[in-house]
XYZ file of C-alpha atoms in Angstrom:
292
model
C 81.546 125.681 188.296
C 80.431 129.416 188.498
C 78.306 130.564 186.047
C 79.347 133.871 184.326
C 77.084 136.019 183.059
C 77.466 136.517 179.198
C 77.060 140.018 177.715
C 79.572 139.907 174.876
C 79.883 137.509 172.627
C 83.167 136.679 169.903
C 81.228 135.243 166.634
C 83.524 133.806 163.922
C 81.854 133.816 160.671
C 79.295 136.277 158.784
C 78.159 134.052 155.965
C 74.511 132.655 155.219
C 74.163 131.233 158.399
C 75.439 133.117 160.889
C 74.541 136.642 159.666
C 71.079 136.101 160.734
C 72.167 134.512 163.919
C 74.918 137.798 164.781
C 71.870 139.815 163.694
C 69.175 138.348 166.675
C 72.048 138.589 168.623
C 72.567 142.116 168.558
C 68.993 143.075 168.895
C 68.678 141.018 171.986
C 71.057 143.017 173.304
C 74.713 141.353 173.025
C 77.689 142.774 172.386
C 79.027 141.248 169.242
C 82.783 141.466 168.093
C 82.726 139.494 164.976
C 85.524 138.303 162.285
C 85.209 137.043 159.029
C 88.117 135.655 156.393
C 86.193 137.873 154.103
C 85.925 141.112 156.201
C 83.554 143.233 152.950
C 81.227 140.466 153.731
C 80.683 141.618 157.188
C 80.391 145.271 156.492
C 76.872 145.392 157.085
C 76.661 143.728 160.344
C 79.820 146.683 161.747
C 77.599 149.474 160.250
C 74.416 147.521 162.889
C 76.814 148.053 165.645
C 79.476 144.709 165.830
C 82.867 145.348 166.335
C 85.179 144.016 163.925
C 88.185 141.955 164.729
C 91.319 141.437 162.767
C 91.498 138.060 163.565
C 89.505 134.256 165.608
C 91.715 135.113 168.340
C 90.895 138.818 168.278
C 87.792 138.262 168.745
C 87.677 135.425 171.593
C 90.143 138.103 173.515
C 87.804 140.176 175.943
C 84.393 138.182 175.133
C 82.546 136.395 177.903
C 81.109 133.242 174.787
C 82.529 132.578 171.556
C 80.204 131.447 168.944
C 81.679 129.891 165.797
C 79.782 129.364 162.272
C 82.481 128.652 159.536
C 82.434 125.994 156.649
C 84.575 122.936 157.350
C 86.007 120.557 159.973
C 89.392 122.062 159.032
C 88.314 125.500 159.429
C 87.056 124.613 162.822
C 90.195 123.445 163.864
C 92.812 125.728 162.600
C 90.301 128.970 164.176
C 90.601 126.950 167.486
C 93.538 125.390 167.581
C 97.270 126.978 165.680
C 97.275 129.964 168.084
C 93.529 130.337 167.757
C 90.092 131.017 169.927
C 91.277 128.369 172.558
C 94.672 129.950 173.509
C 92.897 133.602 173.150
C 89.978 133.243 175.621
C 89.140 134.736 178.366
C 89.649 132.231 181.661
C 86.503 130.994 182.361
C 84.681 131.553 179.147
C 82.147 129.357 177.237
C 83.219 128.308 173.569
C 80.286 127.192 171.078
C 81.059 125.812 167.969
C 77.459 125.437 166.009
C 79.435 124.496 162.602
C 78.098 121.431 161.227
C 81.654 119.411 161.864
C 83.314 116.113 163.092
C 82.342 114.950 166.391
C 85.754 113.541 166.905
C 86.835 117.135 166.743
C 84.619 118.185 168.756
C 85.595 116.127 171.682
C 89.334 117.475 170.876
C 88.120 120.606 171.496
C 86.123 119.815 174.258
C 89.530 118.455 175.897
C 91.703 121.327 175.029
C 88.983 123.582 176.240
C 88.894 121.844 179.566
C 92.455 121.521 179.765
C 92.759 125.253 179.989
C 89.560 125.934 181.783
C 87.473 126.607 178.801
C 84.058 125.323 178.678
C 82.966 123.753 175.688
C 79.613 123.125 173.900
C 79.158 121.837 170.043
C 75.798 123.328 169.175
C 75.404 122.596 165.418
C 71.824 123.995 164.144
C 69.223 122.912 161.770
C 66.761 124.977 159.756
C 68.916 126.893 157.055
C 69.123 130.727 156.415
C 65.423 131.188 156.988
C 65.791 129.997 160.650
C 68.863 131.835 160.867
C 67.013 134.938 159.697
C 63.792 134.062 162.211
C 65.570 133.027 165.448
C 63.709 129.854 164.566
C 66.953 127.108 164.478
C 66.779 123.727 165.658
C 70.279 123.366 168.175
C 71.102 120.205 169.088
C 74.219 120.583 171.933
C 77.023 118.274 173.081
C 78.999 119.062 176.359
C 78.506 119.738 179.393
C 74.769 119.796 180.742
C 75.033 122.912 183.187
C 77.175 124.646 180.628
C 74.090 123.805 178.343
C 71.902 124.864 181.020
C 73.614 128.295 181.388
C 73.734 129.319 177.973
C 70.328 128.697 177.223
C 69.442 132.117 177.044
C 71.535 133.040 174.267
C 70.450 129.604 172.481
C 67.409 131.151 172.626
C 67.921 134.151 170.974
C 69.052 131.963 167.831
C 66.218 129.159 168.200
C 63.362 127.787 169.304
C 64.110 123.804 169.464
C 66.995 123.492 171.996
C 67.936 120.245 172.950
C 70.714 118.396 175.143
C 71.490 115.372 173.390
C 74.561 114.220 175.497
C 78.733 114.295 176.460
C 80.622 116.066 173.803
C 80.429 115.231 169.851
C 76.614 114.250 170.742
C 75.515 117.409 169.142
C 77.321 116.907 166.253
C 76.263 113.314 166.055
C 72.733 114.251 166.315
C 73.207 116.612 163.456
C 74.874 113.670 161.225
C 71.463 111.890 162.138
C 69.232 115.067 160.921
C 71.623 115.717 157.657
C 70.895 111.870 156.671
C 67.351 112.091 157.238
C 67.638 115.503 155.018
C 69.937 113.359 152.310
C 67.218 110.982 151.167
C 64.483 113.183 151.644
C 66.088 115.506 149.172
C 65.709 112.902 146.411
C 62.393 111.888 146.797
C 61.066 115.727 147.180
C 62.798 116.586 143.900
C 61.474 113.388 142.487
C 57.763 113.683 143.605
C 57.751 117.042 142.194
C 59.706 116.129 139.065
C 56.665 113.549 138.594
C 54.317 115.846 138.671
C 55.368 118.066 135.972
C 55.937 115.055 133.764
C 52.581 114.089 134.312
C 51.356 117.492 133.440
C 49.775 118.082 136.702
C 49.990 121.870 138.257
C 52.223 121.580 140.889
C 50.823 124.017 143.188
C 48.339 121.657 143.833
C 50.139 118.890 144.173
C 52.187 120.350 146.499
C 48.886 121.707 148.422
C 47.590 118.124 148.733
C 51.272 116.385 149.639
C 52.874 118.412 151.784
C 50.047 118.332 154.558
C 49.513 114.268 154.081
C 52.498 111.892 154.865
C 54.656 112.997 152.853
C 54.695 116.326 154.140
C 58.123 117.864 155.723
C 60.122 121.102 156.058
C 62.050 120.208 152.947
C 58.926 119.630 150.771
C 57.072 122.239 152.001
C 59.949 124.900 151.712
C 62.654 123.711 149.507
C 60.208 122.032 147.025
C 58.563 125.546 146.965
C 62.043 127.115 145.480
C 62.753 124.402 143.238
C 59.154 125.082 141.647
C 60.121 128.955 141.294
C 62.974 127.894 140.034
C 65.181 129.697 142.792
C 68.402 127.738 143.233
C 70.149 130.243 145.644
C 71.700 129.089 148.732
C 69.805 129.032 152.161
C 72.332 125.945 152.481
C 75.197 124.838 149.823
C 75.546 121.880 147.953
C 78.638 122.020 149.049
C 78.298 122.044 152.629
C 75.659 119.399 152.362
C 78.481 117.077 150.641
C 80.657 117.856 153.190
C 78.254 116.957 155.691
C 77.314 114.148 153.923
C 81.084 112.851 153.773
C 81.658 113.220 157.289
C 78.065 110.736 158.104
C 79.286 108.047 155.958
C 82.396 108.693 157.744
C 81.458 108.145 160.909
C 78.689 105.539 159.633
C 81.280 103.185 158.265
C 83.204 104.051 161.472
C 79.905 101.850 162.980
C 79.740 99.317 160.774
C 76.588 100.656 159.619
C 75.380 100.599 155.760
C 73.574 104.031 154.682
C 72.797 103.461 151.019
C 70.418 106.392 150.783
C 73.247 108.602 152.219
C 75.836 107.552 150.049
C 73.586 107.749 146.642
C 72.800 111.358 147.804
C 76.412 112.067 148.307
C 76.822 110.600 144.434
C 74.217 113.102 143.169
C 75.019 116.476 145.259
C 78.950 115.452 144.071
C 77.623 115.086 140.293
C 75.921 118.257 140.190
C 79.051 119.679 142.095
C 81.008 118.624 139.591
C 78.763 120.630 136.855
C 79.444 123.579 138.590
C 76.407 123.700 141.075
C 78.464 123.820 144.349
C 77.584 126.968 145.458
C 73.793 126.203 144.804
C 71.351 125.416 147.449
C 70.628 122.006 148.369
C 67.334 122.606 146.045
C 69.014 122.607 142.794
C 69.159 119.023 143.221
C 65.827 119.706 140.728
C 67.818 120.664 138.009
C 68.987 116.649 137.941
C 65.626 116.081 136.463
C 64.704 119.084 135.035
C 67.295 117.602 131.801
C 66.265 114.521 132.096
């Protein structure tokens, strides 16, 4: 395979996420042609200097990498498949979908990719709007290693932890493995610091003493700090998280394997869905024991 030098890039999706990410982008020097369902909600990013596109297939046309960021597994496929980014790209071009999605799609799309001489990485990231915002995202990529290899230098523009995990769907897999971890460590942050208050401790120094012992991770030491300001708003939905969640036990029961803290996490993000908290952030999970 010959490597082809990527100066402009087709990105799919201006929300929380991959605003910041379009953003590094064009200051590293890329030439972004974006689309958005919601074009108003790109406006900013055109007036920086991205080119809109009327449509997914609009902008994979002309674009030597086509990064996607949407919400769900069925958003990934109908922008890829259904005369979509895969039918629209340029021969030879490098397709990256760094959506949080199904790694059985993501081995579809690695086959229809190939099929048509496409080459295709999933890339899903870790580290919310703040790493989005920073250039600072964990990407964990599936595919093929020297297509891995020759991207890297626009992975790096969006993060700083960049690892190859594997064939195609490992990416994706490896990102079911960090949103589990994230699932149960959700609960007991919002718990700890629930505790706290009802113990009628200050929780600004509780939180100074925890979160640089054991107990200490990103999740405490940032989310914990918005649930304690009482800032709900959305580096990352509840209801992305669900539907992250959703597709773990998925594939978990798939394995025969039994993820109880998962699937009680998956009970409480649905709960607080349900009251109307699914366009929170994941933090609001705080407000389950805030009335209790």
């Amino acid at each position: 395979m010959v490597a082809m030098a990527v100066q402009t890039i087709g990105f799919v999706g201006t929300g929380v996420m991959g605003k910041g990410m379009i953003r590094n982008l064009i200051k590293a020097g890329y030439t972004l042609q974006i689309f958005n369902r919601t074009k108003s909600k790109a406006d900013d990013l055109i007036a920086e200097g991205a080119a809109w596109k009327s449509s997914p297939a609009e902008a994979a046309e002309g674009a030597d990498a086509v990064i996607t960021m949407v919400g769900y597994p069925k958003d990934v496929a109908s922008i890829y498949f259904d005369n979509g980014i895969i039918d629209h790209a340029e021969p030879g071009a490098y397709l990256i979908d760094m959506t949080t999605s199904s790694p059985q799609l993501a081995e579809k799309i690695y086959q229809a990719a190939a099929e048509k001489g496409l080459h295709a990485l999933d890339a899903p990231v870790s580290g919310g709007d703040v790493g989005a915002k920073n250039g600072s995202l964990s990407i964990m990529i599936g595919g093929d290693p020297e297509v891995a290899e020759t991207l890297a230098p626009v992975f790096q523009v969006m993060g700083q932890k960049i690892v190859y995990q594997g064939k195609a769907g490992s990416g994706q897999h490896t990102k079911m493995a960090n949103q589990i971890a994230i699932a149960s460590n959700m609960i007991g942050v919002a718990e700890a610091l629930s505790y706290a208050k009802h113990a009628g401790l200050d929780t600004d120094k509780v939180m100074e003493s925890i979160e640089t012992g054991a107990a200490g991770s990103w999740s405490l030491s940032h989310l914990g700090r918005r649930m304690l300001k009482g800032d709900f708003a959305p580096g990352f939905y509840i209801k992305h998280l669900i539907k992250d969640e959703r597709i773990a036990l998925k594939s978990a029961k798939a394995m025969g394997l039994d993820t109880p803290g998962l699937a009680l996490s998956e009970k409480i993000y649905n709960e607080l869905a349900e009251k109307g908290e699914e366009n929170s952030g994941t933090q609001a999970i705080y407000k389950k024991y805030l009335s209790e």
